[in-house]
XYZ file of C-alpha atoms in Angstrom:
664
model
C 74.458 87.625 46.500
C 74.924 89.389 43.171
C 71.848 91.535 43.794
C 73.109 92.395 47.267
C 76.481 93.520 45.880
C 74.853 95.727 43.254
C 72.691 97.338 45.907
C 75.767 97.971 48.047
C 77.538 99.670 45.137
C 74.452 101.811 44.551
C 74.318 102.853 48.194
C 78.059 103.642 48.165
C 77.592 105.810 45.099
C 74.887 107.767 46.900
C 77.130 108.358 49.913
C 79.996 109.450 47.676
C 77.790 111.987 45.946
C 76.800 113.487 49.258
C 80.404 113.788 50.406
C 81.039 116.712 48.040
C 79.207 118.749 45.474
C 78.969 117.301 41.961
C 81.572 118.769 39.618
C 80.602 121.504 37.221
C 77.751 122.876 39.314
C 79.335 126.186 40.275
C 77.222 128.026 37.690
C 74.152 125.807 37.963
C 71.896 128.695 38.970
C 70.579 130.745 36.054
C 71.961 134.260 35.848
C 68.504 135.832 35.825
C 67.148 133.534 38.553
C 66.450 136.272 41.092
C 64.382 138.234 38.600
C 62.381 135.150 37.574
C 61.374 134.197 41.126
C 60.820 137.712 42.447
C 57.216 138.462 43.330
C 56.934 142.134 44.194
C 55.190 143.275 47.394
C 51.450 143.217 46.817
C 51.764 140.952 43.789
C 50.656 137.316 43.721
C 52.354 134.098 42.690
C 51.512 132.579 39.340
C 50.962 129.005 40.562
C 49.539 127.143 43.558
C 51.765 124.203 44.495
C 50.233 121.600 46.837
C 52.980 119.619 48.563
C 52.732 116.446 50.645
C 54.102 116.668 54.181
C 55.398 113.095 54.429
C 55.835 112.162 58.076
C 54.306 115.531 58.999
C 50.890 114.217 57.918
C 49.755 117.538 56.470
C 49.679 119.346 53.111
C 51.422 122.644 52.473
C 50.323 125.258 49.968
C 53.269 126.965 48.307
C 53.262 129.844 45.846
C 55.423 129.577 42.735
C 57.757 130.972 41.629
C 58.446 132.611 45.009
C 58.571 129.350 47.002
C 56.640 131.017 49.849
C 54.574 128.745 52.094
C 51.056 130.208 52.169
C 49.211 127.716 54.349
C 49.414 124.362 56.112
C 46.252 122.315 55.546
C 45.765 119.812 58.385
C 44.723 116.419 57.023
C 45.947 113.325 58.892
C 47.603 114.871 61.950
C 46.337 117.061 64.754
C 47.238 120.688 64.188
C 47.550 122.992 67.215
C 47.550 126.117 65.043
C 43.793 125.873 64.485
C 42.683 123.067 66.811
C 42.188 120.472 64.034
C 41.822 117.116 65.737
C 41.430 118.845 69.113
C 38.139 120.696 68.714
C 34.983 118.667 69.241
C 33.955 119.388 65.649
C 37.139 118.008 64.064
C 38.017 115.077 66.333
C 35.825 112.702 64.262
C 37.984 113.402 61.189
C 40.809 111.349 62.717
C 38.699 108.389 63.815
C 39.393 105.000 62.226
C 38.324 101.405 62.775
C 41.340 101.280 65.128
C 40.170 104.329 67.090
C 41.461 107.905 67.127
C 44.825 108.275 65.344
C 46.448 111.700 65.828
C 49.352 111.415 63.381
C 49.945 109.674 60.067
C 52.295 109.668 57.096
C 51.102 111.603 54.013
C 52.853 110.869 50.704
C 50.887 111.617 47.547
C 48.396 114.124 46.163
C 46.036 114.350 43.190
C 44.091 117.358 41.942
C 40.629 116.619 40.572
C 40.302 116.602 36.794
C 37.649 117.015 34.128
C 38.460 115.687 30.650
C 41.987 115.087 31.829
C 42.553 118.724 32.855
C 42.888 120.138 36.375
C 39.551 121.693 37.375
C 40.430 123.319 40.733
C 37.647 121.674 42.787
C 39.305 119.166 45.116
C 42.651 117.858 46.233
C 42.969 114.216 47.299
C 45.659 113.009 49.713
C 46.695 109.643 51.120
C 47.523 108.386 54.604
C 50.178 105.734 54.302
C 50.306 104.047 57.718
C 46.638 103.567 58.549
C 45.260 103.405 54.990
C 43.020 106.356 54.223
C 42.222 108.847 51.476
C 41.218 112.443 52.195
C 39.389 115.014 50.098
C 40.256 118.689 50.565
C 37.738 121.268 49.362
C 39.666 123.929 47.453
C 36.974 126.537 48.029
C 37.712 126.560 51.755
C 41.105 124.794 51.784
C 39.747 122.458 54.447
C 39.796 118.683 54.745
C 36.137 117.752 54.350
C 36.238 113.956 54.016
C 38.448 111.028 55.024
C 37.756 107.441 53.968
C 39.555 104.474 55.504
C 40.527 101.598 53.205
C 40.018 97.990 54.386
C 42.004 94.934 53.243
C 45.027 97.183 52.952
C 48.280 98.088 54.663
C 50.693 100.817 53.646
C 48.485 102.943 51.391
C 51.418 104.165 49.288
C 50.079 103.642 45.771
C 47.439 106.285 46.304
C 45.477 108.490 45.626
C 45.651 108.483 41.841
C 42.617 109.419 39.803
C 40.949 108.846 36.453
C 40.640 111.665 33.929
C 37.121 112.684 34.989
C 37.663 111.915 38.682
C 35.384 108.890 38.342
C 37.643 106.968 40.681
C 40.382 107.568 43.187
C 42.525 104.431 43.240
C 44.651 102.990 46.030
C 46.974 99.973 46.057
C 48.381 98.315 49.150
C 52.126 98.602 49.749
C 52.229 95.603 52.077
C 50.671 92.365 50.929
C 48.499 91.231 53.845
C 45.865 88.618 54.651
C 42.340 89.876 54.008
C 40.605 91.561 56.925
C 39.089 88.841 59.088
C 41.955 86.385 58.482
C 43.502 87.657 61.643
C 45.898 84.952 62.759
C 47.964 83.218 60.092
C 51.697 82.336 60.135
C 53.996 84.780 58.354
C 55.578 81.769 56.626
C 52.245 81.244 54.842
C 52.883 84.491 52.914
C 52.514 82.995 49.433
C 49.266 81.277 50.325
C 47.500 83.861 52.469
C 48.907 87.315 51.687
C 47.257 89.344 48.908
C 47.473 92.791 47.378
C 44.228 94.752 47.127
C 43.452 97.539 44.669
C 40.654 99.829 45.854
C 38.550 101.806 43.380
C 36.918 104.661 45.265
C 33.983 106.262 43.483
C 33.648 110.061 43.599
C 30.300 111.845 43.274
C 30.507 114.280 40.354
C 28.727 117.090 42.186
C 29.533 116.773 45.888
C 32.850 114.946 45.621
C 31.736 112.445 48.265
C 33.731 109.221 48.205
C 32.965 105.559 48.813
C 34.589 102.284 47.847
C 32.934 101.046 44.647
C 34.903 97.801 44.502
C 38.233 96.193 45.286
C 40.337 93.846 43.163
C 42.131 91.011 44.917
C 45.532 90.706 43.222
C 48.690 88.666 43.904
C 50.672 89.390 47.060
C 52.972 92.033 45.596
C 54.017 95.341 47.101
C 52.232 98.013 45.047
C 54.306 101.168 44.876
C 52.867 103.878 42.600
C 50.191 104.133 39.951
C 48.635 106.376 37.326
C 45.485 106.184 35.270
C 45.364 105.945 31.531
C 44.155 109.048 29.745
C 42.687 109.843 26.349
C 43.251 106.656 24.292
C 44.094 104.605 27.426
C 41.184 105.942 29.484
C 39.566 102.959 31.179
C 42.890 101.481 32.277
C 45.072 101.902 35.353
C 48.778 101.091 35.677
C 50.516 100.110 38.922
C 54.195 99.545 39.634
C 54.706 96.541 41.877
C 57.795 94.985 43.397
C 58.644 91.907 45.474
C 57.623 89.449 42.792
C 59.747 87.092 44.888
C 57.018 87.370 47.564
C 59.650 87.626 50.266
C 58.732 88.659 53.781
C 62.127 89.382 55.372
C 65.185 91.500 54.485
C 63.508 92.752 51.334
C 66.518 94.843 50.285
C 68.147 91.508 49.450
C 65.342 88.990 49.076
C 63.077 91.224 46.980
C 65.928 92.059 44.583
C 66.605 88.566 43.273
C 64.597 88.663 40.060
C 65.840 90.712 37.108
C 62.364 92.107 36.608
C 59.280 92.912 38.631
C 56.043 94.124 37.036
C 53.778 96.915 35.930
C 50.194 95.749 36.459
C 47.699 96.991 33.860
C 44.097 96.991 35.093
C 41.086 97.268 32.773
C 38.702 99.004 35.170
C 35.991 99.371 32.507
C 35.942 95.564 32.210
C 35.895 95.328 36.017
C 32.782 97.529 36.022
C 31.127 95.096 33.602
C 31.859 92.171 35.890
C 30.556 94.169 38.823
C 27.236 94.786 37.032
C 27.086 91.095 36.094
C 27.241 90.150 39.781
C 30.753 88.663 39.699
C 31.822 90.507 42.834
C 31.559 88.966 46.273
C 30.413 90.862 49.348
C 33.041 90.786 52.088
C 32.527 91.778 55.728
C 35.011 94.466 56.813
C 35.083 97.578 58.988
C 36.237 100.987 57.813
C 35.592 104.551 58.912
C 33.973 107.213 56.748
C 34.460 110.711 58.158
C 32.742 113.782 56.735
C 32.920 117.466 57.655
C 29.748 119.452 56.988
C 30.592 123.066 56.174
C 27.046 124.182 57.022
C 27.096 122.767 60.556
C 30.908 123.141 60.809
C 30.887 119.676 62.362
C 32.396 116.319 61.426
C 30.813 112.898 61.849
C 32.383 109.457 61.722
C 30.548 106.276 60.760
C 31.785 102.699 60.463
C 30.931 100.863 57.269
C 30.708 97.083 57.214
C 31.045 95.734 53.672
C 32.968 95.943 50.394
C 32.606 94.182 47.050
C 35.686 92.275 45.867
C 36.560 91.033 42.369
C 39.233 88.321 42.195
C 41.762 88.931 39.416
C 42.882 85.293 39.180
C 39.299 84.217 38.466
C 38.484 87.050 36.029
C 41.505 86.755 33.782
C 40.844 89.738 31.502
C 40.883 92.572 34.017
C 44.552 92.422 35.078
C 47.757 91.885 33.070
C 51.404 91.950 34.142
C 54.147 93.660 32.130
C 57.753 92.834 33.115
C 59.682 95.907 34.286
C 63.271 96.316 35.548
C 63.492 95.342 39.194
C 62.015 97.365 42.050
C 60.033 99.867 39.975
C 58.898 103.021 41.745
C 57.278 105.469 39.339
C 54.595 104.386 36.901
C 53.704 107.398 34.801
C 51.464 108.003 31.780
C 52.214 110.705 29.208
C 49.573 113.328 28.232
C 48.490 111.403 25.120
C 47.871 108.210 27.087
C 50.019 106.184 24.676
C 53.205 105.841 26.725
C 53.608 104.275 30.170
C 56.967 104.913 31.835
C 58.343 102.496 34.428
C 61.234 103.400 36.728
C 63.247 100.506 38.103
C 65.166 101.935 41.062
C 68.079 99.545 40.499
C 68.124 99.865 36.703
C 70.419 101.897 34.449
C 67.700 102.435 31.859
C 64.085 103.614 31.683
C 61.539 101.333 29.946
C 58.739 103.017 28.012
C 55.725 100.874 27.157
C 53.189 101.468 24.386
C 49.475 101.267 25.133
C 48.760 100.249 21.532
C 51.317 97.453 21.762
C 49.861 96.300 25.074
C 46.420 96.050 23.477
C 47.852 94.175 20.494
C 49.694 91.726 22.753
C 46.514 91.057 24.739
C 44.474 90.519 21.581
C 47.092 88.097 20.212
C 47.669 86.458 23.623
C 51.355 87.240 23.312
C 52.042 86.082 26.849
C 55.049 84.689 28.690
C 52.999 82.616 31.120
C 51.079 83.570 34.259
C 51.769 84.704 37.795
C 49.171 83.562 40.317
C 46.613 83.329 37.514
C 47.453 86.739 35.980
C 48.686 86.724 32.328
C 52.218 88.092 31.787
C 52.650 90.079 28.568
C 56.019 89.563 26.916
C 58.360 92.457 27.676
C 59.317 93.118 24.054
C 55.694 92.893 22.925
C 54.696 95.832 25.163
C 57.876 97.886 24.847
C 58.093 101.155 22.911
C 61.782 101.389 23.781
C 64.339 102.054 26.503
C 66.027 105.302 27.486
C 69.664 104.241 27.660
C 72.017 105.504 30.393
C 69.709 108.250 31.669
C 71.251 108.253 35.160
C 71.331 106.144 38.320
C 68.247 105.368 40.365
C 65.354 106.609 38.198
C 62.271 107.220 40.334
C 59.534 109.376 38.905
C 58.626 110.987 35.569
C 56.424 113.921 34.575
C 55.713 115.631 31.261
C 55.649 119.145 29.810
C 53.077 118.609 27.037
C 55.702 119.322 24.362
C 56.766 115.717 23.870
C 59.341 115.767 26.659
C 59.633 113.767 29.854
C 61.545 114.619 33.043
C 62.790 111.855 35.340
C 64.259 112.193 38.824
C 67.373 110.100 39.606
C 67.938 109.524 43.295
C 71.438 108.028 43.211
C 73.034 110.373 40.685
C 71.133 113.374 42.151
C 69.829 114.832 38.926
C 66.796 115.547 36.785
C 67.036 114.228 33.231
C 64.997 115.541 30.292
C 64.326 113.169 27.405
C 62.149 112.892 24.299
C 59.227 110.478 24.642
C 59.183 109.406 20.988
C 62.902 109.139 20.220
C 63.984 108.290 23.818
C 66.951 110.643 23.369
C 68.375 112.322 26.469
C 68.161 116.079 25.877
C 69.400 117.663 29.098
C 70.388 116.898 32.679
C 70.695 119.150 35.693
C 72.088 118.316 39.153
C 69.918 118.513 42.262
C 71.058 119.027 45.832
C 70.780 116.219 46.904
C 69.183 112.807 46.274
C 66.008 113.877 44.534
C 62.919 111.749 45.118
C 59.783 112.876 43.341
C 59.544 115.808 41.024
C 56.596 117.878 39.851
C 55.863 119.677 36.601
C 52.918 122.085 36.837
C 50.002 120.042 35.473
C 52.484 117.316 34.528
C 50.073 114.541 35.480
C 47.274 115.880 33.266
C 46.384 115.734 29.584
C 47.263 119.407 29.267
C 50.360 120.311 31.301
C 50.900 123.951 32.155
C 54.634 123.326 32.088
C 57.034 126.238 32.653
C 58.117 125.139 36.152
C 59.523 121.922 37.553
C 60.148 121.371 41.254
C 62.537 118.688 42.517
C 61.890 117.409 46.049
C 65.193 116.405 47.596
C 65.853 114.131 50.570
C 69.210 115.531 51.672
C 70.064 119.235 52.101
C 73.557 119.277 53.639
C 75.092 122.752 53.098
C 71.986 124.197 51.390
C 70.440 126.018 54.382
C 71.469 127.232 57.827
C 71.984 124.107 59.994
C 69.359 123.253 62.604
C 70.862 120.399 64.607
C 70.772 116.729 63.575
C 67.691 117.209 61.364
C 67.853 119.610 58.456
C 65.004 121.057 56.434
C 64.119 119.157 53.295
C 64.685 120.984 50.048
C 62.572 121.902 47.072
C 64.376 123.226 44.009
C 62.591 125.219 41.329
C 63.634 124.852 37.684
C 62.565 126.866 34.656
C 61.726 124.354 31.882
C 60.337 126.824 29.361
C 63.449 126.610 27.161
C 65.509 123.820 25.678
C 67.650 123.597 28.807
C 66.481 123.404 32.395
C 67.573 126.310 34.599
C 67.812 126.158 38.391
C 66.085 129.218 39.860
C 65.544 128.690 43.574
C 66.016 126.545 46.670
C 63.349 126.708 49.347
C 62.760 124.583 52.479
C 59.625 122.511 52.980
C 57.561 121.179 55.863
C 58.086 117.539 56.827
C 59.359 115.284 54.067
C 57.711 116.095 50.747
C 57.159 113.134 48.485
C 54.866 114.200 45.694
C 53.185 117.467 44.784
C 50.745 118.820 42.242
C 50.241 122.331 40.969
C 48.078 124.438 38.721
C 47.642 128.056 37.600
C 46.440 130.300 40.402
C 43.227 131.377 38.648
C 41.897 127.806 38.864
C 41.784 128.044 42.653
C 41.039 131.694 43.406
C 37.759 132.178 41.549
C 35.378 130.452 44.008
C 37.226 130.628 47.328
C 35.253 131.018 50.559
C 36.149 134.302 52.269
C 33.874 133.971 55.281
C 30.942 131.835 56.392
C 27.546 133.547 56.290
C 26.458 133.750 59.900
C 22.813 133.466 58.855
C 23.537 130.089 57.244
C 25.448 128.673 60.217
C 23.600 125.463 61.165
C 25.889 124.395 64.004
C 23.662 123.086 66.838
C 25.399 125.386 69.338
C 25.808 128.435 67.100
C 25.290 131.811 68.806
C 24.371 134.302 66.107
C 24.449 137.426 68.259
C 25.574 138.578 71.694
C 21.979 138.640 72.910
C 21.891 134.861 72.469
C 25.069 134.171 74.449
C 24.454 132.141 77.592
C 25.734 129.375 79.854
C 23.599 126.274 80.398
C 24.231 123.491 82.896
C 23.047 119.959 82.093
C 24.113 117.858 85.075
C 27.912 117.896 85.120
C 28.037 119.229 81.555
C 28.171 122.970 81.030
C 27.595 124.494 77.590
C 28.951 127.988 77.047
C 27.245 129.651 74.071
C 29.916 132.254 73.376
C 30.493 134.883 70.700
C 33.709 136.578 69.661
C 34.025 139.868 67.821
C 36.633 142.612 67.789
C 37.522 142.856 70.634
C 35.648 140.871 73.290
C 33.949 137.592 74.130
C 30.360 137.341 75.315
C 30.152 136.254 78.079
C 33.581 137.209 79.377
C 33.077 136.374 83.063
C 31.694 133.040 84.243
C 31.262 131.712 87.798
C 29.710 128.527 89.090
C 31.897 126.042 87.190
C 32.946 123.169 89.456
C 35.909 120.817 89.515
C 35.149 117.812 87.331
C 32.585 119.571 85.124
C 32.772 118.961 81.387
C 32.761 122.487 80.023
C 32.110 123.008 76.319
C 33.021 126.434 74.961
C 31.017 126.761 71.727
C 32.599 129.875 70.239
C 30.963 131.592 67.265
C 32.994 134.191 65.407
C 30.511 136.946 64.537
C 32.819 138.677 62.064
C 31.591 138.867 58.473
C 34.817 140.091 56.999
C 37.559 138.243 55.136
C 40.662 137.238 57.086
C 39.398 138.070 60.589
C 39.602 134.819 62.548
C 39.522 134.798 66.332
C 41.330 132.474 68.684
C 40.272 131.046 72.027
C 42.339 129.566 74.845
C 41.847 128.954 78.557
C 44.500 128.226 81.143
C 44.948 124.561 81.967
C 43.082 123.156 78.974
C 44.628 119.816 77.999
C 43.303 120.004 74.474
C 44.591 122.645 72.068
C 43.344 126.146 71.468
C 40.792 127.126 68.838
C 41.070 129.244 65.724
C 37.590 130.163 64.512
C 36.992 131.516 61.011
C 34.536 134.399 60.386
C 30.980 133.062 60.706
C 32.144 129.683 62.024
C 31.425 127.892 65.312
C 34.044 125.731 67.017
C 34.058 123.901 70.348
C 36.744 123.370 72.976
C 36.159 120.814 75.733
C 37.685 121.629 79.130
C 37.573 119.618 82.344
C 38.970 121.695 85.247
C 40.786 119.568 87.825
C 41.264 122.044 90.668
C 39.617 125.211 91.966
C 40.923 128.554 90.866
C 40.611 131.546 88.584
C 41.209 130.680 84.964
C 41.864 133.438 82.437
C 40.712 133.007 78.841
C 41.771 135.104 75.866
C 41.926 135.443 72.082
C 45.083 133.870 70.624
C 44.924 135.485 67.170
C 45.815 139.161 66.886
C 42.622 140.750 65.622
C 42.609 144.476 66.455
C 44.385 147.277 68.294
C 42.596 146.094 71.448
C 43.478 142.442 70.967
C 45.189 142.349 74.376
C 41.920 143.466 75.964
C 40.052 140.485 74.462
C 40.014 138.354 77.579
C 37.894 137.115 80.453
C 37.768 134.908 83.545
C 36.236 131.616 84.577
C 35.923 130.900 88.298
C 36.132 127.210 89.222
C 34.766 126.194 92.628
C 35.277 122.885 94.449
C 33.123 119.927 93.444
C 29.849 119.876 95.363
C 29.901 123.609 96.100
C 26.758 125.738 95.856
C 28.271 128.580 93.840
C 25.515 129.815 91.521
C 26.045 129.824 87.778
C 26.611 133.462 86.824
C 27.790 134.835 83.498
C 28.148 138.415 82.352
C 29.586 140.794 79.794
C 31.210 144.024 80.968
C 30.872 147.015 78.662
C 34.431 148.324 78.548
C 33.477 151.519 76.724
C 31.963 153.285 79.754
C 32.989 150.706 82.376
C 29.340 150.086 83.232
C 28.131 146.554 83.799
C 25.618 145.268 81.289
C 22.563 143.451 82.643
C 23.722 140.374 84.514
C 22.372 137.035 83.310
C 21.965 134.439 85.986
C 21.279 130.734 85.713
C 20.503 128.376 88.523
C 22.394 125.133 88.998
C 20.376 122.030 88.233
């Protein structure tokens, strides 16, 4: 009951804060803010900021300091803008062991690293609902791989990576029975429900992912995690709550204990056990989806097995460190010495010492076990506590100058404090109820610093109203001086949770500007207008089509019949940067296409009634964009209309040689 009352007071405080603006914020915006965020016409932003879309399922690319959204990268949700998840090439990216899933919940991001520093190669993103991890190639800004995670539910503690991108790690939010234990009573939670930690290996050259091993851990809810770095490289740290192992009304029943845990995992030791054959092979099913940028086509395969190490049997790979109840953030400073926990219901921030953790393990300075996992004594691991930092600490990042920045959801503020002395140095209000925050490079061994962005859950009175749902807010702070300065508010897509950012030059140097048409290995690529054709194979019709400013070839097709499966394989012949072409046809129940220069993409269309169906380019490409159109004639099923396709030369209005194909 006591825990319930404290939670109620916390919630009331949050509501009160939202009822009016915090006092003393009239001059919160820096006087030179406009100058600091102004990016002149023709100039570029200094930083790429990659922002999770939350329930949107996508990732946005935002320039800083302007706050301008530059691109939406489709990842876990279909995206009508470019046909992702609709085109035949990209549909396999959204396949899972449960079938095709068109929309998921995307929370966290990690940029690939080398020696603890952002290297600009890949961005990893998680799907929360149906557990998956995606890899985005930052040369093309396309999602090129998605890996489903078995033995998991609620892939929230993900995807966090080691300092050389050896592993992407994912913890399960919901403790669940292992895959295959399909029908057990919920009341058997403590006996049958487990938490699984998945270590996903990443190929150093290609970036390709696969599950190297999983660790079966107690049935906690794993929330967030970060890898050790430098001196703590070889370890991973996870926040976990619900040490009560409750399964109903968790806001009360999972808030009974004064402390939950940070779980420290020695993944180097786990690798040793793996090599020694201590893992057990477990039958599972999970999808592995890959997009080939040479064929411009995705494939999906189902894998059948993972290797599992059991933490309770191998007692020196996992250790529990008590942490104030319901921890959210679990963050490691650039040196790798300090691990910061953030108990959502605590009025302090615990900071643990890696050296002290190692000493406690060596001396077996334990306070017992939990489900076979040793519990390190709180004081033995503790560097110290930040006292009275604010209410509802959530997430911490670092500037590389010995300072930490923690978001406080309930008191709606960002607090700056010194990692060594634990002294609070500055606090600035946010508007309102900040969740995660992001310092540029703040998760790396070498933060870029300079900017901090707070991602806020409530935006009442910040933007023009848009009905019951308002845009979520990002707020940009200058952290280059002793005091934080608010520079800018800007709206976001979906509900941003976490973000990562790096200097622009890391991501611009090797970007793909167009696909070389000569290297296009798509099986239905049409590399010139002379190769365009229409081929019938039973009730399937393949249209080998080209697009170039400003016409399709062919642009008139007859002989399609009701019920045919028509595949428009459209190849964009342009070899110039930023000249995509679109394709749409009346009545198509899939989306449209947006085809990049040199790329081939396919739209499937099944006409259901006879008629004349216009098709056209949906992306403005030239002064004669409106003229980029054509017609498809659909005849009744069983008709004898011959298959005819042609291209009209609009320059002199003369008909080019007509190509004719006979029906089979």
